[in-house]
Amino acid sequence: MTTLQSLMWPEAGVCTERDLFVRVHGKAGPTEEGGLRFFEDSRAEFNTWFNLFNAGTWLRHCGLKSLYLLLQGKGRFAVTVILARPEHSWERLDRIVELDGDGQARLDLSALLPSSGSKGVMFFELQAIGEEATLTDAAWQTADAPRRQPRLALAVTTFRREAEVSRTVERFCAFRERSWMKDHVELIVTDNGQTVELPPRDGVTVIPNENLGGAGGFTRGLLEARTRGASHCLFMDDDASIHMESLERTWKLLAHAEDPATAVAGAMISEQHRWAVWENGACFDRRCQPLHMGTDLRDFWQMVGMEWQVSGPAPEGLYGGWWYFAFPVDKAEHLAFPFFVRGDDVSFSLANDFNIVRLNGVVSFQESFTDKESPQTWYLDLRSHMVHHLSLPQMEIGAKGVLKIALWFFLRNLPRMHYDTLAAINLAVEDVMKGPEFFDRHADMAQRRADIKALTGAETWQVLTPETVLPPVRHHPPAAWKRHLMKLTLNGLLIPGYARMGRRITLEAQNRGHIGHIWGAAEINCLNADRTKVYTVRHSKAAAWREMKRFVTNARAFLVAYDQLAAEYRGAYGTLTGNDYWQDKLGVSAVQKPQAAE
């Protein structure tokens, strides 16, 4: 019998939102050893995102034939197992189990499995019978044999974050020591800052590397994984803010998957609200479109609705973010495009023929993305968006289609008075027009990072002191008629003297990127998520017209040069994402590319 998925429990420092793991009713609570102790007919429901079993996903991708629920503990329980399917009656199995003797009970759920291709999730509920009972663990299991034994290499890229990567190594080593995965997993740390000093650890390799961003760092990790004979590689953030049991779930799905090109994309949740999905997979078509953003995982119906959708066919343009992306090494025909950061993960998924799967409970918790937004991130995002469409034939949308992407970026920031960002957007268009050789010459982004830092003035975060007096916080957008009126004036750009007439407002972090909140403002004070920093942008006709004129000039040049640019990017893409290019760029000895294996 093979365990596919064990229970996950709240973990300090990662996520302690209890309703994402178990819903407890009555006198029941966690034990120090892990598990639940029940008193006086108390009840626990495991209809939660971390602990339900997405039967639809496992059926679609692994052709699951058998399924069992293993319960471990002590005492007597009433057990209910439920299969929840959309637009169907739910099915259930009720049993009384005695966890005495060896403390185990196994229920055969194979008859509950829906037909292949159907959507459905399974979960169980326990009610203690008697004065006291304990659940120490539970697992979803199968009698199906795995199709392969993956050798998984975790590839982490870090740059001068010694404390974070040190904690990651410690957590990984502790997990590896206690896990059945010990002989199937290792950790490769690519040190782009060349500052990490760690004592030798079994299963851990640290590689000093030139700082070519995430593109160069993760590629270096992949090349090392190939050298070490890994069958699969997992790109992961250096702070590894994941539940380590995610690695076991990932390995099991890769082991049982019918398609050898199967990859696993982890979800992402903001550390600010650890119950809300930031994205559970994303699609790229002209811009990045996060899937299931805002889903409240505490809410059963929101959560299960997401899982039903996730178990269906993958949407067009699905990609996996490199905070957690596991894939078969031999299916990576293209390595990263030298973007430095931002867009390398999108391009990697679009260019390679992966079968991307999303699994409940496999997630990375990240710092707030709203705080990371800056002229540099807008620059990086726009140039990668344009290059995706210029480089990949399947993404062809024509010259006007690509230019509309840049125009959307520009118009998103013009009424927000983010003139530093407008300058960075213009710089991105100009750099894209320099052709693919620009990305080769500037793979380390050193000059461009300095250039963008130099042009960033107003949009630089400042420490918020107690003496700082800010205008009122605007919590809601103005009335619709006011918004429409201000749109006709480009938010006051066409009104003489608007810098004196417009409102002065403050926006909280969650509203900083919401354009609806800015109409009618001539000054915007933007707060970070912790309300410890602020920056202020103000209406300036001179800055706005300067960047508009520059954008129009760039747009005309781009339309003229499009056909030649597209040909150059498509001709160079294979070279810039090839083994030879990256081995030379990173100074790595030739690595024999593995042959595809079933």
Coordinates of C-alpha atoms in Angstrom, one line a residue:
M1 CA 0.0 0.0 0.0
T2 CA 1.4 3.4 -1.0
T3 CA 0.6 6.7 0.8
L4 CA -0.4 9.4 -1.7
Q5 CA -1.2 12.1 0.8
S6 CA -0.7 12.4 4.6
L7 CA -2.3 15.0 6.9
M8 CA -0.8 18.4 7.2
W9 CA -1.0 20.4 10.4
P10 CA -0.6 24.1 11.3
E11 CA 3.1 25.0 11.6
A12 CA 4.5 28.0 13.3
G13 CA 6.4 30.3 10.9
V14 CA 4.6 28.9 7.9
C15 CA 0.8 28.9 8.4
T16 CA -1.3 28.5 11.5
E17 CA -4.7 29.2 10.1
R18 CA -6.4 26.2 11.7
D19 CA -9.5 26.1 9.4
L20 CA -7.2 25.5 6.4
F21 CA -6.2 22.2 8.0
V22 CA -9.1 21.0 10.2
R23 CA -12.4 22.3 11.5
V24 CA -13.0 21.3 15.1
H25 CA -16.3 21.2 16.9
G26 CA -16.6 20.6 20.6
K27 CA -13.9 19.7 23.0
A28 CA -11.0 18.6 20.8
G29 CA -7.6 20.0 20.2
P30 CA -4.1 19.4 19.0
T31 CA -1.6 17.2 20.9
E32 CA 2.1 18.2 21.4
E33 CA 3.2 15.2 19.3
G34 CA 0.9 16.2 16.4
G35 CA -2.6 14.9 16.0
L36 CA -5.9 15.6 17.7
R37 CA -7.3 14.5 21.0
F38 CA -11.1 14.2 21.3
F39 CA -13.3 14.5 24.4
E40 CA -17.0 14.0 24.9
D41 CA -18.4 13.4 21.4
S42 CA -16.3 16.1 19.8
R43 CA -16.0 16.2 16.1
A44 CA -13.4 17.1 13.5
E45 CA -13.9 17.8 9.8
F46 CA -11.0 17.5 7.3
N47 CA -13.0 19.2 4.5
T48 CA -10.1 21.6 4.2
W49 CA -7.7 22.7 1.5
F50 CA -4.6 21.1 3.0
N51 CA -6.2 17.8 3.8
L52 CA -9.0 17.0 1.4
F53 CA -8.1 14.5 -1.5
N54 CA -8.8 15.8 -5.0
A55 CA -9.9 12.6 -6.6
G56 CA -10.5 14.4 -9.9
T57 CA -6.9 15.5 -10.2
W58 CA -5.5 12.0 -9.3
L59 CA -7.9 10.3 -11.7
R60 CA -7.1 12.6 -14.6
H61 CA -3.4 12.5 -14.3
C62 CA -2.6 9.2 -12.6
G63 CA -5.5 6.9 -13.7
L64 CA -6.1 6.0 -10.1
K65 CA -7.8 2.6 -9.7
S66 CA -7.9 2.1 -5.9
L67 CA -8.1 4.4 -2.9
Y68 CA -8.0 3.8 0.8
L69 CA -8.2 5.9 4.0
L70 CA -5.8 4.9 6.7
L71 CA -6.6 6.2 10.3
Q72 CA -4.1 5.9 13.1
G73 CA -4.6 6.6 16.8
K74 CA -6.5 5.2 19.7
G75 CA -10.2 5.0 20.6
R76 CA -13.5 4.6 18.9
F77 CA -14.8 6.9 16.1
A78 CA -17.7 7.3 13.8
V79 CA -16.1 8.0 10.4
T80 CA -17.8 9.6 7.5
V81 CA -16.1 9.8 4.1
I82 CA -17.7 12.1 1.5
L83 CA -17.3 12.4 -2.3
A84 CA -18.3 15.9 -3.3
R85 CA -19.0 16.4 -7.0
P86 CA -20.3 19.5 -8.8
E87 CA -23.9 19.2 -10.0
H88 CA -24.2 15.7 -8.6
S89 CA -25.5 14.2 -5.4
W90 CA -22.8 13.7 -2.9
E91 CA -21.9 10.2 -1.9
R92 CA -20.9 9.0 1.5
L93 CA -19.6 6.1 3.4
D94 CA -20.3 5.7 7.2
R95 CA -18.3 3.4 9.4
I96 CA -17.6 2.8 13.1
V97 CA -13.9 2.1 13.7
E98 CA -11.9 0.9 16.7
L99 CA -8.3 2.1 16.8
D100 CA -7.0 -0.4 19.3
G101 CA -4.3 -3.0 19.2
D102 CA -2.1 -1.7 16.4
G103 CA -4.0 1.5 16.4
Q104 CA -4.9 1.4 12.7
A105 CA -8.0 1.1 10.5
R106 CA -8.1 1.1 6.8
L107 CA -11.2 1.9 4.8
D108 CA -11.5 0.8 1.1
L109 CA -12.9 3.8 -0.8
S110 CA -12.3 2.4 -4.3
A111 CA -16.1 2.1 -4.9
L112 CA -16.5 5.8 -4.2
L113 CA -14.0 6.9 -6.8
P114 CA -15.8 8.9 -9.6
S115 CA -15.3 7.9 -13.2
S116 CA -12.2 8.9 -15.1
G117 CA -12.4 12.6 -16.2
S118 CA -15.0 13.5 -13.5
K119 CA -14.5 16.3 -11.0
G120 CA -14.7 15.4 -7.4
V121 CA -13.0 15.9 -4.0
M122 CA -13.1 13.5 -1.0
F123 CA -12.8 14.3 2.7
F124 CA -13.6 12.7 6.0
E125 CA -15.1 13.6 9.3
L126 CA -14.5 12.0 12.7
Q127 CA -16.7 12.0 15.8
A128 CA -15.4 10.5 19.0
I129 CA -17.5 7.8 20.6
G130 CA -16.9 7.7 24.3
E131 CA -15.0 9.9 26.7
E132 CA -11.7 10.1 24.9
A133 CA -10.0 9.3 21.6
T134 CA -6.9 10.3 19.7
L135 CA -6.1 10.7 16.0
T136 CA -2.3 10.6 15.5
D137 CA -2.4 10.6 11.7
A138 CA -4.4 9.8 8.6
A139 CA -3.4 9.1 5.0
W140 CA -5.0 8.7 1.6
Q141 CA -3.4 5.5 0.1
T142 CA -3.5 3.4 -3.0
A143 CA -2.7 -0.2 -4.0
D144 CA -1.6 1.1 -7.5
A145 CA 2.0 0.7 -8.3
P146 CA 4.0 3.9 -9.0
R147 CA 5.2 4.3 -12.6
R148 CA 8.6 5.7 -11.7
Q149 CA 10.9 6.5 -8.7
P150 CA 11.7 10.2 -9.2
R151 CA 15.0 11.5 -8.1
L152 CA 14.2 15.0 -7.1
A153 CA 16.7 17.9 -6.9
L154 CA 15.5 21.0 -5.2
A155 CA 17.1 24.1 -6.8
V156 CA 17.2 27.2 -4.7
T157 CA 18.7 30.5 -5.9
T158 CA 19.8 33.1 -3.3
F159 CA 21.5 36.5 -3.4
R160 CA 22.9 37.8 -0.1
R161 CA 20.1 36.4 2.0
E162 CA 22.3 34.3 4.2
A163 CA 19.9 34.0 7.2
E164 CA 17.0 32.9 5.0
V165 CA 18.9 30.3 3.1
S166 CA 20.5 29.0 6.3
R167 CA 17.0 28.4 7.8
T168 CA 15.9 26.7 4.6
V169 CA 18.8 24.3 4.7
E170 CA 18.1 23.5 8.4
R171 CA 14.4 22.8 7.7
F172 CA 15.3 20.7 4.6
C173 CA 17.8 18.6 6.5
A174 CA 15.5 18.0 9.4
F175 CA 12.7 17.0 7.0
R176 CA 15.0 14.8 4.9
E177 CA 16.3 13.0 8.0
R178 CA 12.8 11.9 9.1
S179 CA 11.2 11.4 5.7
W180 CA 10.9 8.3 3.5
M181 CA 12.1 10.6 0.7
K182 CA 15.7 10.7 2.1
D183 CA 17.2 8.6 -0.7
H184 CA 15.1 10.4 -3.3
V185 CA 15.8 14.1 -2.7
E186 CA 18.6 16.6 -2.4
L187 CA 19.1 20.3 -2.2
I188 CA 21.2 22.5 -4.6
V189 CA 21.7 26.1 -3.5
T190 CA 22.9 28.5 -6.2
D191 CA 24.6 31.4 -4.4
N192 CA 24.5 34.4 -6.7
G193 CA 26.0 36.6 -4.1
Q194 CA 28.8 34.2 -3.3
T195 CA 28.4 35.0 0.4
V196 CA 26.8 31.8 1.8
E197 CA 28.9 29.9 4.2
L198 CA 27.4 26.7 5.4
P199 CA 28.9 23.6 7.1
P200 CA 28.9 20.5 5.0
R201 CA 25.5 18.8 5.2
D202 CA 24.4 15.4 3.7
G203 CA 22.2 16.0 0.7
V204 CA 23.1 19.7 0.3
T205 CA 25.3 21.3 -2.3
V206 CA 26.2 25.0 -2.5
I207 CA 27.4 26.4 -5.8
P208 CA 28.9 30.0 -6.0
N209 CA 27.6 31.6 -9.1
E210 CA 27.8 34.9 -11.0
N211 CA 24.7 37.1 -10.4
L212 CA 22.6 36.6 -13.5
G213 CA 19.4 36.8 -11.5
G214 CA 16.9 34.1 -11.2
A215 CA 17.3 33.1 -14.8
G216 CA 21.0 32.4 -14.3
G217 CA 20.7 31.0 -10.8
F218 CA 17.9 28.5 -11.5
T219 CA 19.5 27.5 -14.8
R220 CA 22.7 26.8 -12.9
G221 CA 20.7 24.6 -10.5
L222 CA 19.1 22.7 -13.3
L223 CA 22.5 22.1 -15.0
E224 CA 23.8 20.7 -11.7
A225 CA 20.7 18.6 -11.2
R226 CA 21.4 17.0 -14.6
T227 CA 25.0 16.4 -13.7
R228 CA 23.9 14.6 -10.5
G229 CA 21.4 12.4 -12.4
A230 CA 18.2 13.9 -11.1
S231 CA 15.1 12.9 -13.0
H232 CA 13.1 15.9 -11.7
C233 CA 14.0 19.4 -10.6
L234 CA 12.1 21.7 -8.2
F235 CA 12.7 25.4 -8.5
M236 CA 11.9 27.0 -5.1
D237 CA 12.4 30.3 -3.3
D238 CA 15.4 30.6 -0.9
D239 CA 13.2 31.1 2.2
A240 CA 11.3 27.9 1.5
S241 CA 8.2 29.1 3.2
I242 CA 6.4 25.9 2.5
H243 CA 5.1 23.0 4.5
M244 CA 7.8 20.4 3.8
E245 CA 5.2 17.7 3.4
S246 CA 4.4 19.4 0.1
L247 CA 7.6 17.7 -1.2
E248 CA 6.1 14.3 -0.4
R249 CA 2.8 15.1 -2.2
T250 CA 4.7 16.4 -5.2
W251 CA 7.0 13.3 -5.4
K252 CA 4.0 10.9 -5.2
L253 CA 2.1 12.6 -8.0
L254 CA 5.2 12.6 -10.2
A255 CA 5.7 9.0 -9.4
H256 CA 2.2 7.9 -10.3
A257 CA 1.6 10.3 -13.3
E258 CA 0.7 8.7 -16.6
D259 CA 2.3 11.5 -18.6
P260 CA 6.1 11.6 -18.1
A261 CA 6.0 15.3 -18.9
T262 CA 3.9 16.0 -15.8
A263 CA 5.0 19.0 -13.7
V264 CA 3.7 20.4 -10.5
A265 CA 3.0 24.1 -9.9
G266 CA 2.6 25.3 -6.4
A267 CA 0.1 27.9 -5.4
M268 CA 1.1 31.2 -3.8
I269 CA -0.3 32.9 -0.8
S270 CA 0.7 36.3 0.6
E271 CA 2.1 36.3 4.2
Q272 CA -0.2 39.2 5.0
H273 CA -3.4 37.1 4.6
R274 CA -2.4 33.4 4.8
W275 CA -6.0 32.3 4.1
A276 CA -6.3 34.1 0.8
V277 CA -5.0 32.7 -2.5
W278 CA -2.8 35.1 -4.5
E279 CA -2.7 32.7 -7.4
N280 CA -3.2 29.0 -7.9
G281 CA -1.5 28.8 -11.3
A282 CA -1.6 31.6 -13.8
C283 CA -2.1 32.0 -17.5
F284 CA -0.2 34.3 -19.9
D285 CA -2.0 35.9 -22.9
R286 CA -0.8 39.5 -23.4
R287 CA -0.3 39.8 -19.6
C288 CA -0.1 37.5 -16.6
Q289 CA -3.5 36.5 -15.3
P290 CA -3.4 34.9 -11.8
L291 CA -6.0 32.2 -11.3
H292 CA -8.3 32.0 -8.3
M293 CA -6.9 35.2 -6.8
G294 CA -8.7 36.2 -3.6
T295 CA -10.2 32.7 -2.9
D296 CA -10.8 32.5 0.8
L297 CA -9.6 29.0 1.8
R298 CA -11.5 29.2 5.1
D299 CA -14.7 29.2 3.1
F300 CA -15.6 25.7 2.1
W301 CA -17.6 26.6 -1.0
Q302 CA -15.0 29.0 -2.4
M303 CA -12.2 26.5 -1.7
V304 CA -14.0 23.4 -3.1
G305 CA -15.2 25.4 -6.2
M306 CA -11.5 26.2 -6.9
E307 CA -10.5 22.6 -6.5
W308 CA -13.2 21.4 -8.9
Q309 CA -11.9 23.8 -11.5
V310 CA -8.3 22.8 -10.9
S311 CA -9.0 19.2 -11.5
G312 CA -10.3 19.9 -15.0
P313 CA -8.4 20.4 -18.2
A314 CA -5.5 22.9 -18.0
P315 CA -6.4 26.3 -19.4
E316 CA -4.5 27.7 -22.4
G317 CA -1.2 29.4 -21.5
L318 CA -0.9 27.9 -18.0
Y319 CA 2.5 28.4 -16.4
G320 CA 4.1 27.7 -13.0
G321 CA 5.8 30.4 -10.9
W322 CA 9.3 29.5 -9.8
W323 CA 8.5 29.9 -6.1
Y324 CA 7.5 26.2 -6.5
F325 CA 7.7 24.4 -9.8
A326 CA 8.7 20.8 -10.2
F327 CA 9.3 19.3 -13.6
P328 CA 11.0 16.4 -15.4
V329 CA 14.5 17.3 -16.4
D330 CA 14.5 15.5 -19.7
K331 CA 11.4 17.5 -20.9
A332 CA 13.2 20.9 -20.5
E333 CA 14.0 21.4 -24.1
H334 CA 14.5 25.1 -23.5
L335 CA 16.3 26.6 -20.5
A336 CA 15.6 30.1 -19.2
F337 CA 15.6 33.1 -21.4
P338 CA 18.2 35.6 -20.0
F339 CA 15.6 38.0 -18.5
F340 CA 17.5 38.2 -15.2
V341 CA 14.2 38.1 -13.3
R342 CA 10.5 38.5 -14.1
G343 CA 9.2 36.5 -17.0
D344 CA 11.8 33.7 -17.0
D345 CA 9.3 31.3 -15.4
V346 CA 6.5 32.3 -17.9
S347 CA 8.7 31.7 -20.9
F348 CA 10.0 28.4 -19.4
S349 CA 6.5 26.9 -19.1
L350 CA 5.3 28.3 -22.5
A351 CA 8.3 27.1 -24.4
N352 CA 8.4 23.5 -22.9
D353 CA 5.7 21.0 -23.4
F354 CA 4.9 20.3 -19.7
N355 CA 1.7 18.8 -18.4
I356 CA 1.2 21.2 -15.5
V357 CA -0.7 20.0 -12.5
R358 CA -1.8 21.9 -9.3
L359 CA -2.2 20.1 -6.0
N360 CA -4.0 21.2 -2.9
G361 CA -1.8 22.0 0.0
V362 CA 1.3 22.6 -2.2
V363 CA 1.9 26.3 -1.7
S364 CA 4.5 28.9 -1.0
F365 CA 3.9 31.8 1.3
Q366 CA 5.4 35.0 0.0
E367 CA 5.9 38.6 1.0
S368 CA 3.3 41.0 -0.2
F369 CA 3.7 41.6 -4.0
T370 CA 2.2 45.1 -3.7
D371 CA 5.2 46.2 -1.7
K372 CA 7.5 44.9 -4.4
E373 CA 6.0 46.9 -7.2
S374 CA 8.4 49.6 -8.4
P375 CA 9.6 51.2 -11.6
Q376 CA 12.1 48.3 -12.0
T377 CA 9.4 45.6 -11.7
W378 CA 7.2 47.5 -14.3
Y379 CA 10.3 47.7 -16.6
L380 CA 11.1 44.0 -16.2
D381 CA 7.4 42.9 -16.6
L382 CA 6.8 44.9 -19.8
R383 CA 10.0 43.8 -21.6
S384 CA 9.3 40.1 -20.8
H385 CA 5.7 40.4 -21.9
M386 CA 6.7 41.8 -25.2
V387 CA 9.5 39.3 -25.7
H388 CA 7.2 36.3 -25.1
H389 CA 5.0 37.4 -28.0
L390 CA 8.0 38.3 -30.2
S391 CA 9.9 35.0 -29.5
L392 CA 7.3 32.3 -29.4
P393 CA 5.3 31.6 -32.7
Q394 CA 2.3 30.3 -30.7
M395 CA 2.1 33.7 -29.0
E396 CA 1.9 35.7 -32.3
I397 CA -0.5 38.6 -32.0
G398 CA 0.9 41.0 -34.5
A399 CA 2.7 44.4 -34.1
K400 CA -0.4 46.3 -32.9
G401 CA -1.2 43.5 -30.4
V402 CA 2.2 43.7 -28.8
L403 CA 2.1 47.5 -28.8
K404 CA -1.2 47.4 -27.0
I405 CA 0.5 45.6 -24.2
A406 CA 2.9 48.5 -23.8
L407 CA 0.1 51.0 -24.1
W408 CA -1.8 49.2 -21.3
F409 CA 1.2 49.4 -19.1
F410 CA 1.6 53.1 -19.9
L411 CA -2.1 54.1 -19.4
R412 CA -2.2 52.1 -16.2
N413 CA 0.4 54.5 -14.7
L414 CA -0.3 57.8 -16.4
P415 CA -3.4 58.8 -14.3
R416 CA -1.7 57.4 -11.2
M417 CA 1.0 60.1 -11.7
H418 CA 3.7 57.4 -11.5
Y419 CA 6.1 59.3 -13.8
D420 CA 9.2 57.3 -12.7
T421 CA 7.4 54.2 -13.8
L422 CA 6.4 55.8 -17.1
A423 CA 10.1 56.5 -17.8
A424 CA 10.9 52.9 -16.9
I425 CA 8.2 51.6 -19.3
N426 CA 9.6 53.7 -22.1
L427 CA 13.0 52.4 -21.4
A428 CA 11.7 48.8 -21.6
V429 CA 10.2 49.4 -25.0
E430 CA 13.5 51.0 -26.2
D431 CA 15.5 48.0 -24.9
V432 CA 13.2 45.4 -26.5
M433 CA 13.7 47.2 -29.8
K434 CA 17.5 46.7 -29.5
G435 CA 16.9 43.0 -30.2
P436 CA 17.8 39.8 -28.5
E437 CA 21.5 40.6 -28.3
F438 CA 20.6 43.3 -25.7
F439 CA 19.5 40.6 -23.3
D440 CA 22.7 38.7 -23.8
R441 CA 24.9 41.7 -23.2
H442 CA 22.9 42.8 -20.2
A443 CA 22.2 39.4 -18.6
D444 CA 23.4 40.7 -15.3
M445 CA 21.2 43.8 -15.5
A446 CA 23.9 45.7 -13.6
Q447 CA 23.7 48.8 -15.8
R448 CA 20.0 48.8 -16.2
R449 CA 19.5 48.4 -12.4
A450 CA 21.7 51.4 -11.9
D451 CA 19.9 53.4 -14.6
I452 CA 16.4 52.6 -13.1
K453 CA 17.6 53.5 -9.6
A454 CA 18.9 56.8 -10.9
L455 CA 15.5 57.7 -12.6
T456 CA 13.5 56.7 -9.5
G457 CA 12.9 59.7 -7.4
A458 CA 9.3 60.2 -6.1
E459 CA 8.5 56.5 -6.1
T460 CA 11.2 55.7 -3.5
W461 CA 10.0 54.4 -0.2
Q462 CA 10.5 56.7 2.8
V463 CA 10.3 55.7 6.4
L464 CA 7.0 56.8 7.9
T465 CA 7.7 58.7 11.2
P466 CA 5.2 59.6 13.9
E467 CA 5.6 63.2 12.9
T468 CA 4.5 62.6 9.4
V469 CA 1.0 63.9 8.7
L470 CA -0.8 62.3 5.8
P471 CA -4.0 63.3 3.9
P472 CA -7.1 61.2 4.6
V473 CA -7.1 57.5 3.5
R474 CA -9.4 56.9 0.5
H475 CA -11.0 53.5 1.2
H476 CA -13.4 53.5 -1.8
P477 CA -13.4 54.8 -5.3
P478 CA -15.2 58.0 -6.1
A479 CA -18.7 57.9 -7.5
A480 CA -19.0 56.6 -11.0
W481 CA -19.9 59.9 -12.6
K482 CA -16.8 61.5 -11.1
R483 CA -14.6 58.7 -12.4
H484 CA -16.0 59.0 -15.9
L485 CA -15.5 62.8 -15.8
M486 CA -11.9 62.5 -14.7
K487 CA -11.1 59.9 -17.3
L488 CA -12.1 62.4 -20.0
T489 CA -9.5 64.8 -18.6
L490 CA -6.8 62.1 -18.1
N491 CA -7.2 62.7 -14.4
G492 CA -6.7 66.4 -14.7
L493 CA -4.0 66.4 -17.3
L494 CA -6.2 68.5 -19.6
I495 CA -7.3 70.9 -16.8
P496 CA -5.2 74.0 -16.3
G497 CA -4.0 74.5 -12.7
Y498 CA -5.1 71.0 -11.7
A499 CA -2.1 70.5 -9.4
R500 CA -3.7 73.0 -7.1
M501 CA -7.3 71.9 -7.6
G502 CA -7.0 68.1 -7.2
R503 CA -7.5 66.1 -4.0
R504 CA -4.7 64.9 -1.8
I505 CA -5.2 61.4 -0.7
T506 CA -3.6 58.4 1.0
L507 CA -3.9 54.8 -0.3
E508 CA -3.3 51.7 1.7
A509 CA -1.2 48.9 0.2
Q510 CA -4.1 46.8 -1.0
N511 CA -5.5 49.7 -3.0
R512 CA -2.2 51.1 -4.4
G513 CA -2.6 49.3 -7.7
H514 CA -6.4 49.9 -8.0
I515 CA -6.8 52.6 -10.6
G516 CA -10.4 53.3 -9.5
H517 CA -9.2 54.9 -6.3
I518 CA -7.0 57.6 -7.9
W519 CA -9.5 59.6 -9.9
G520 CA -9.7 63.2 -8.8
A521 CA -6.4 63.1 -7.0
A522 CA -3.5 65.5 -7.6
E523 CA -1.3 63.9 -4.9
I524 CA -1.2 60.3 -3.8
N525 CA 0.6 59.0 -0.7
C526 CA 1.1 55.3 -1.0
L527 CA 1.6 53.2 2.1
N528 CA 3.3 49.8 2.3
A529 CA 1.5 46.7 3.8
D530 CA 2.9 47.3 7.3
R531 CA 2.2 51.0 7.2
T532 CA 5.9 51.7 8.0
K533 CA 6.9 53.4 4.7
V534 CA 5.3 55.8 2.3
Y535 CA 6.1 57.5 -1.0
T536 CA 4.3 60.5 -2.6
V537 CA 3.5 61.2 -6.3
R538 CA 2.1 64.5 -7.5
H539 CA 0.5 65.8 -10.6
S540 CA 3.0 67.1 -13.2
K541 CA 2.0 68.1 -16.7
A542 CA 5.6 68.5 -17.7
A543 CA 6.6 65.0 -16.7
A544 CA 3.4 63.5 -18.2
W545 CA 3.7 65.2 -21.6
R546 CA 7.5 64.4 -21.7
E547 CA 6.8 60.6 -21.3
M548 CA 3.8 60.7 -23.6
K549 CA 5.8 62.2 -26.4
R550 CA 8.6 59.7 -25.8
F551 CA 6.1 56.8 -25.9
V552 CA 4.5 58.0 -29.1
T553 CA 8.0 58.1 -30.7
N554 CA 8.8 54.6 -29.4
A555 CA 5.4 53.3 -30.6
R556 CA 6.0 54.5 -34.2
A557 CA 9.5 53.0 -34.3
F558 CA 8.2 49.7 -32.9
L559 CA 5.5 49.3 -35.5
V560 CA 8.1 49.9 -38.3
A561 CA 10.6 47.5 -36.8
Y562 CA 8.2 44.7 -35.8
D563 CA 8.7 42.2 -38.6
Q564 CA 12.4 42.4 -38.3
L565 CA 12.3 42.2 -34.5
A566 CA 10.0 39.2 -34.5
A567 CA 12.4 37.4 -36.9
E568 CA 15.4 38.2 -34.8
Y569 CA 13.9 37.1 -31.5
R570 CA 12.5 33.9 -33.0
G571 CA 15.8 33.1 -34.6
A572 CA 17.8 33.7 -31.4
Y573 CA 15.4 32.1 -28.9
G574 CA 16.7 28.6 -29.3
T575 CA 20.3 29.8 -28.9
L576 CA 19.6 32.0 -25.8
T577 CA 17.7 29.2 -24.1
G578 CA 20.1 26.4 -25.1
N579 CA 22.6 24.3 -23.1
D580 CA 25.6 25.6 -25.0
Y581 CA 24.7 29.2 -24.4
W582 CA 24.2 28.8 -20.6
Q583 CA 27.2 26.6 -20.1
D584 CA 29.4 29.2 -21.7
K585 CA 27.6 32.1 -19.9
L586 CA 27.9 30.4 -16.5
G587 CA 31.4 28.9 -17.1
V588 CA 30.1 25.4 -16.6
S589 CA 31.6 22.2 -18.1
A590 CA 29.5 20.6 -20.8
V591 CA 26.5 18.7 -19.3
Q592 CA 25.1 15.8 -21.2
K593 CA 21.4 16.4 -21.7
P594 CA 19.5 13.4 -20.5
Q595 CA 17.5 11.3 -22.9
A596 CA 13.7 11.3 -22.6
A597 CA 12.5 8.4 -20.5
E598 CA 9.0 7.0 -20.0

